PDB file of C-alpha atoms in Angstrom:
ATOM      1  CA  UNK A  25      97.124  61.646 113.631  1.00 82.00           C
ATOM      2  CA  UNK A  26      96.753  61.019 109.792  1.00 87.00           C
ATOM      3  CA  UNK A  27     100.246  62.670 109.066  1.00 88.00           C
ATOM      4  CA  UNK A  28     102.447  61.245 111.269  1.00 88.00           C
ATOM      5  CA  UNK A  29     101.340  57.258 110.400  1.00 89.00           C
ATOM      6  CA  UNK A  30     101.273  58.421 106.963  1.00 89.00           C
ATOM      7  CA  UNK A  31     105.326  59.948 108.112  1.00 89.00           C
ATOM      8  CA  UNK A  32     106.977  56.824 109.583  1.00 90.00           C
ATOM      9  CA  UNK A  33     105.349  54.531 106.936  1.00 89.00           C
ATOM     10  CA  UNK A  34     107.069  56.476 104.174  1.00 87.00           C
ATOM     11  CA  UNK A  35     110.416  57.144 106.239  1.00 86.00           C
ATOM     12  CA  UNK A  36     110.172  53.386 107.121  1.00 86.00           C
ATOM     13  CA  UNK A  37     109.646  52.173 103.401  1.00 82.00           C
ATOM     14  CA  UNK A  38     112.179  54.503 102.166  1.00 77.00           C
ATOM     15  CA  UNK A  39     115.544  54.588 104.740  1.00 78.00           C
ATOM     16  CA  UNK A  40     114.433  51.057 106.265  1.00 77.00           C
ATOM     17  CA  UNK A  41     114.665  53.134 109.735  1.00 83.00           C
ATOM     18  CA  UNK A  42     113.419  50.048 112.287  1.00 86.00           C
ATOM     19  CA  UNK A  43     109.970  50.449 114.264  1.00 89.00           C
ATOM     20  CA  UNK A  44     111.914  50.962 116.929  1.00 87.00           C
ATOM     21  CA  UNK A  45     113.566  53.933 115.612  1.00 87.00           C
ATOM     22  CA  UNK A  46     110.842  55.365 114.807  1.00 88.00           C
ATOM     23  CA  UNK A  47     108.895  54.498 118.058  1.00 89.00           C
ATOM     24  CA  UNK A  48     111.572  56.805 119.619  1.00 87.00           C
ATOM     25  CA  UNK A  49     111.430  59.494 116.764  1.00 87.00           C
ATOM     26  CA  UNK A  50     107.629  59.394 117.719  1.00 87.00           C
ATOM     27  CA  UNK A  51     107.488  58.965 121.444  1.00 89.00           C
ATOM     28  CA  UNK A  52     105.011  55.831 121.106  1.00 91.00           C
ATOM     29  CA  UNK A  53     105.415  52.547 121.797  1.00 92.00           C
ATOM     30  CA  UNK A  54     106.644  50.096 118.997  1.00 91.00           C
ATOM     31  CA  UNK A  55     103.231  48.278 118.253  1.00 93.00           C
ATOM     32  CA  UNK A  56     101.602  51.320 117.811  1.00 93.00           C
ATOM     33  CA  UNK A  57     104.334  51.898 114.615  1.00 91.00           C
ATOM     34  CA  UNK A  58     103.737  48.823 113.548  1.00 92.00           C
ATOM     35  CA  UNK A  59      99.705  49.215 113.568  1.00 93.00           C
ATOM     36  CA  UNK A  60     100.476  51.939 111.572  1.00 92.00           C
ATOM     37  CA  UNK A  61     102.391  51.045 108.708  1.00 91.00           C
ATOM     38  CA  UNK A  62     100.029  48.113 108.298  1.00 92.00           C
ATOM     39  CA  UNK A  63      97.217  49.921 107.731  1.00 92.00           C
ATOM     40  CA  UNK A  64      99.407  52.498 105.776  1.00 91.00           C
ATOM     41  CA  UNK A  65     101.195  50.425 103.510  1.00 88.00           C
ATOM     42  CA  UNK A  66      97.476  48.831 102.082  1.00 88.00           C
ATOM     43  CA  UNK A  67      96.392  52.361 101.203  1.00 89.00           C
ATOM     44  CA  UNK A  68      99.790  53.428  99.753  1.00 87.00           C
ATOM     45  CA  UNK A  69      99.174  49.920  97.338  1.00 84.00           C
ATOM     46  CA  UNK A  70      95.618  50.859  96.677  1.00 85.00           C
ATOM     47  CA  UNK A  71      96.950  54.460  95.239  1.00 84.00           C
ATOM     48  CA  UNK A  72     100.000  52.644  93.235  1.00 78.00           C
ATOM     49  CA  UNK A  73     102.041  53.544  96.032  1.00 76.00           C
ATOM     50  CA  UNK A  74     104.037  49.896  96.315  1.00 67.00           C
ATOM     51  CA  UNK A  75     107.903  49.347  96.471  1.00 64.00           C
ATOM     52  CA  UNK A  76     109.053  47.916  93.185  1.00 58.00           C
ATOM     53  CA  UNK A  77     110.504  44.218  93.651  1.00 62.00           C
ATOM     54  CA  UNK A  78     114.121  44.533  93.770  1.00 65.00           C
ATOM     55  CA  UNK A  79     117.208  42.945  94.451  1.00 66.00           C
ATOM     56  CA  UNK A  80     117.269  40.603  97.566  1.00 72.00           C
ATOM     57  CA  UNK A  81     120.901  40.208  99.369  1.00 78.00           C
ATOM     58  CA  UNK A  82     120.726  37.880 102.037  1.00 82.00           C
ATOM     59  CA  UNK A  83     124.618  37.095 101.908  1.00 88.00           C
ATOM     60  CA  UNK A  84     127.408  38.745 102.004  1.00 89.00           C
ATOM     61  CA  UNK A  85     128.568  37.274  98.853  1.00 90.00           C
ATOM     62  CA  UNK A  86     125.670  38.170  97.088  1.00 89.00           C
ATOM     63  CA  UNK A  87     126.469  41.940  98.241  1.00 90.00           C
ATOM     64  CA  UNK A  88     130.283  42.013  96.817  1.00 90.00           C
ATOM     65  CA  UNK A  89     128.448  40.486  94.001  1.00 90.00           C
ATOM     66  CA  UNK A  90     125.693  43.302  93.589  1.00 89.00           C
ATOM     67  CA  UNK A  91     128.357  45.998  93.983  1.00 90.00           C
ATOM     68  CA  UNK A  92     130.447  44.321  91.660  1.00 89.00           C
ATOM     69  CA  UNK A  93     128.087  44.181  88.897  1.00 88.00           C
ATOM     70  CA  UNK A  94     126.181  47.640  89.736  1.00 87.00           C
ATOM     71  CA  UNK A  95     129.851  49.204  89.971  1.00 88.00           C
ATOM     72  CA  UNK A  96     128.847  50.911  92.957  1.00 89.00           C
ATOM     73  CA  UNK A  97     131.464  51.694  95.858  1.00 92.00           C
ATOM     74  CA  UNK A  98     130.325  49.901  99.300  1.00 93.00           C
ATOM     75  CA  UNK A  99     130.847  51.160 102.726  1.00 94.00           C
ATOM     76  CA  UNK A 100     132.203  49.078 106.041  1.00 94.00           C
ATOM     77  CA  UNK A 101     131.599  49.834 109.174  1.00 91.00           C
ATOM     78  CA  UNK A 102     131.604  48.519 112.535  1.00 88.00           C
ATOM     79  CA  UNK A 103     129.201  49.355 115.236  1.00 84.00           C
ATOM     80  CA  UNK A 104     128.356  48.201 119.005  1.00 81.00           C
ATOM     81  CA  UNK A 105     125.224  48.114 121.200  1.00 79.00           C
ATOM     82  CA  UNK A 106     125.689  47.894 124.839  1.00 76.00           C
ATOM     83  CA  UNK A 107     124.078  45.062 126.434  1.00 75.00           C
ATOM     84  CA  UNK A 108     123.901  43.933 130.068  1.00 75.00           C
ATOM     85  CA  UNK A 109     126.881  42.207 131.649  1.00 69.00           C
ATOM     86  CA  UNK A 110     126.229  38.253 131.392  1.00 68.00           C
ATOM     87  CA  UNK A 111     125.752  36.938 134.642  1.00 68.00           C
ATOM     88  CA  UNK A 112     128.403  36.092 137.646  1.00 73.00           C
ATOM     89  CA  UNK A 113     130.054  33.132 137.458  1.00 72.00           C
ATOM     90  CA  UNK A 114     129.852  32.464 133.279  1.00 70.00           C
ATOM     91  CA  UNK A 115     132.766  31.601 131.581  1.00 71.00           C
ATOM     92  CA  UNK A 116     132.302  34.029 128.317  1.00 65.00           C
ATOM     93  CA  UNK A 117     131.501  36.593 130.894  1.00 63.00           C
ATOM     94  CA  UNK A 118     134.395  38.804 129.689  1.00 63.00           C
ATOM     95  CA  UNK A 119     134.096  38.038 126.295  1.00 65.00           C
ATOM     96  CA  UNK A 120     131.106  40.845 125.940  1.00 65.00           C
ATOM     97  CA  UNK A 121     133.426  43.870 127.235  1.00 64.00           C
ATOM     98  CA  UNK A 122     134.603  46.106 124.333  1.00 62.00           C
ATOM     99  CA  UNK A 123     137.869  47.623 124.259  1.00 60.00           C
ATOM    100  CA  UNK A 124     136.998  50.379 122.152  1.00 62.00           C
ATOM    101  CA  UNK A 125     134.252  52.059 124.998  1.00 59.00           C
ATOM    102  CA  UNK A 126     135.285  49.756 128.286  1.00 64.00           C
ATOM    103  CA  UNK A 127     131.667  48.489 128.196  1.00 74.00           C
ATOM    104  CA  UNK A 128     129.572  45.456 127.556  1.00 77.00           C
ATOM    105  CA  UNK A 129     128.757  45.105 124.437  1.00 77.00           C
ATOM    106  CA  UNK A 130     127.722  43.367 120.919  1.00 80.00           C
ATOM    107  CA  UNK A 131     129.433  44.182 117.767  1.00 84.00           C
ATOM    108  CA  UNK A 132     127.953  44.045 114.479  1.00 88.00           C
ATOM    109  CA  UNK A 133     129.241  44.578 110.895  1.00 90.00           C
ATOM    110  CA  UNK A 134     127.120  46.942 108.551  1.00 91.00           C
ATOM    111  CA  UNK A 135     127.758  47.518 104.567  1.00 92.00           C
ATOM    112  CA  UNK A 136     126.006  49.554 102.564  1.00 90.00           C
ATOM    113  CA  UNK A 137     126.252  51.287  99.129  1.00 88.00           C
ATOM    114  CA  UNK A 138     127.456  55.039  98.123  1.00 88.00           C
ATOM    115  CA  UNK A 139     124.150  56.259  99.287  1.00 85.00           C
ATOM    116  CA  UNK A 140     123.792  54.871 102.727  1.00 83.00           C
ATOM    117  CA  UNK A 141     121.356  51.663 101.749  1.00 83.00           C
ATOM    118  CA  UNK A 142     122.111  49.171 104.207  1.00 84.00           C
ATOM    119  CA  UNK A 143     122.815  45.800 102.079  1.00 87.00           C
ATOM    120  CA  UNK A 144     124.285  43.806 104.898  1.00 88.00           C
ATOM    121  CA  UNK A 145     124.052  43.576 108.682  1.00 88.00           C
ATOM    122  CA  UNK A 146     126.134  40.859 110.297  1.00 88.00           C
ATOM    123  CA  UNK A 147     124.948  38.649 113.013  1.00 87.00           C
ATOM    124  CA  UNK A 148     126.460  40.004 116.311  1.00 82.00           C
ATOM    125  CA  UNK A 149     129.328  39.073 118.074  1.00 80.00           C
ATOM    126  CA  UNK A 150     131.147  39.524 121.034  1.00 78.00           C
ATOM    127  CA  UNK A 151     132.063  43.497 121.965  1.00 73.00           C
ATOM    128  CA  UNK A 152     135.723  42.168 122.599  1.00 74.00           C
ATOM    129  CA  UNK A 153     136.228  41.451 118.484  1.00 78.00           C
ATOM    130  CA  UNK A 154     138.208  44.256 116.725  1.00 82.00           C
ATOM    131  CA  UNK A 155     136.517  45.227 113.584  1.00 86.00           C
ATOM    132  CA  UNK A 156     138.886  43.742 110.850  1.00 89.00           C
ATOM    133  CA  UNK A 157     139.095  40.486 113.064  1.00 89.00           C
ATOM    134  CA  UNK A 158     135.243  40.082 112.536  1.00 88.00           C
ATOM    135  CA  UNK A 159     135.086  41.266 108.659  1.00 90.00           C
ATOM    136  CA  UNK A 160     138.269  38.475 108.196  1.00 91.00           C
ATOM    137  CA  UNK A 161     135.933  36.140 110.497  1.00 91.00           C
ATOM    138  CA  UNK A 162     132.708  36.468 107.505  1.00 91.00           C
ATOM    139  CA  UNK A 163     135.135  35.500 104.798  1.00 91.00           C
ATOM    140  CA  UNK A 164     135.581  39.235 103.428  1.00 91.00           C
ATOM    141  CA  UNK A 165     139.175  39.295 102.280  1.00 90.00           C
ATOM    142  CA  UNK A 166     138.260  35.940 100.161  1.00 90.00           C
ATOM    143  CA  UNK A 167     134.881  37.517  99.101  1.00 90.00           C
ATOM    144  CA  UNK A 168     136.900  40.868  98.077  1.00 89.00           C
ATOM    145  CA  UNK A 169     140.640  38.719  96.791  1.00 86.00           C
ATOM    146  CA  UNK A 170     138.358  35.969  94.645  1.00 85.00           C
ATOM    147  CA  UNK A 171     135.385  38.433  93.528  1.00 82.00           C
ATOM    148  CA  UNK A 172     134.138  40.989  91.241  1.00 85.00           C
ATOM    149  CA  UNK A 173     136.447  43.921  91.166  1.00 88.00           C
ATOM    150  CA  UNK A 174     134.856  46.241  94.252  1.00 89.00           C
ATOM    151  CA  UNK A 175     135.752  49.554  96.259  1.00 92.00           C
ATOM    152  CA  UNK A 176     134.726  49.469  99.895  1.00 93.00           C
ATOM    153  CA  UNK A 177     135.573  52.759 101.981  1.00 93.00           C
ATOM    154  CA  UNK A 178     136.449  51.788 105.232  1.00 93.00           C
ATOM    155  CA  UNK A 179     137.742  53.344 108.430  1.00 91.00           C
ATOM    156  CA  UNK A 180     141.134  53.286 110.518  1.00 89.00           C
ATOM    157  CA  UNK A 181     139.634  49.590 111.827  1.00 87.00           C
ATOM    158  CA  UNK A 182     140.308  47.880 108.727  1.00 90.00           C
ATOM    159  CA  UNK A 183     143.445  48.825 108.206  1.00 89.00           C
ATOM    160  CA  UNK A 184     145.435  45.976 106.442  1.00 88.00           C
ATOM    161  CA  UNK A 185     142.523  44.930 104.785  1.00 88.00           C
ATOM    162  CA  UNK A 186     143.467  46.708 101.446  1.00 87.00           C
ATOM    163  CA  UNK A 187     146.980  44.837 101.343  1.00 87.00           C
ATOM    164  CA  UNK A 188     144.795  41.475 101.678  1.00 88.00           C
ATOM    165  CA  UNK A 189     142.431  42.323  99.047  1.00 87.00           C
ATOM    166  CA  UNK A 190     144.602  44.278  96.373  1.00 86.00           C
ATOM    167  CA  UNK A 191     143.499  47.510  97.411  1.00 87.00           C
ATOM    168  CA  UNK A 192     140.053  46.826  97.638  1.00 89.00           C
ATOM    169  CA  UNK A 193     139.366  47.969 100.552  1.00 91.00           C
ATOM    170  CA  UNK A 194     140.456  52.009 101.346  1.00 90.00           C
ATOM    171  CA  UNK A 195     140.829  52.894 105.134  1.00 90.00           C
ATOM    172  CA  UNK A 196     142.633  56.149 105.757  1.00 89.00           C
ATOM    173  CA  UNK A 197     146.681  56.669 105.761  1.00 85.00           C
ATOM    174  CA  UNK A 198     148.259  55.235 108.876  1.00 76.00           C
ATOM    175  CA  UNK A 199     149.759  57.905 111.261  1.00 72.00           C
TER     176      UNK A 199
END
């Protein structure tokens, strides 16, 4: 149906939601999202429809740098996906299992601005990293200590974090 390409095109252009995502959202299989936005997105651009060229961050420098100089407040957060336990017999095999939710897993750092725009996804690593390890691991205290001034909310995981970066970073009270 019309509507629904029409639908995830617009929710995909807008929120950035993956064609996965909406593959799920939809009940259909992920190449039939993609068709869709394809032939979507041309007929969007034919009516003036088009996303305006913006800002591209493909660092995470060159996000502390955008919020620095848009004076926007960031948000940190760390998230997992569970993946399948690496085989029998590797070295690294217990290097995947999160301590957080006892499972295998991948843990990835996301940042986005006050209004939930995701600016930067880490690469994943290992489930067993705690989340402050992994933001100290992609040079964020330096980024945040030697950069534009920048508030990042944060949760009870990056605790310390504010003492490192003169109270850049804001994670709740400590109980």
């Amino acid at each position: 149906m019309f509507i629904d390409r029409l639908l995830d095109t617009l929710v995909h252009l807008r929120h950035a939601v993956t064609h996965d995502v909406l593959a799920c959202w939809f009940g259909v299989d992920r190449s039939t999202i993609t068709r869709a936005i394809g032939e979507v997105r041309p007929l969007l651009a034919e009516r003036g429809c088009t996303i305006s060229p913006g800002v591209r961050l493909r660092t995470l420098a060159e996000v502390i740098d955008h919020l620095g100089a848009s004076g926007q407040t960031g948000i940190i957060d760390g998230t997992e996906i569970r993946v399948r336990r690496p085989a029998a017999g590797r070295e690294d095999r217990d290097t995947f299992i999160s301590g957080k939710n006892k499972q295998n897993a991948v843990k990835t750092m996301v940042l986005t601005d006050q209004n939930g725009r995701v600016l930067f996804s880490s690469p994943a690593t290992p489930g067993s990293c705690a989340d402050i390890t992994h933001a100290r691991q992609l040079g964020l205290v330096k980024l945040l200590a030697d950069g534009p001034a920048v508030e990042i909310l944060a949760d009870a995981g990056y605790q310390g974090l504010g003492a490192q970066t003169g109270g850049r970073v804001v994670t709740p009270p400590h109980r």
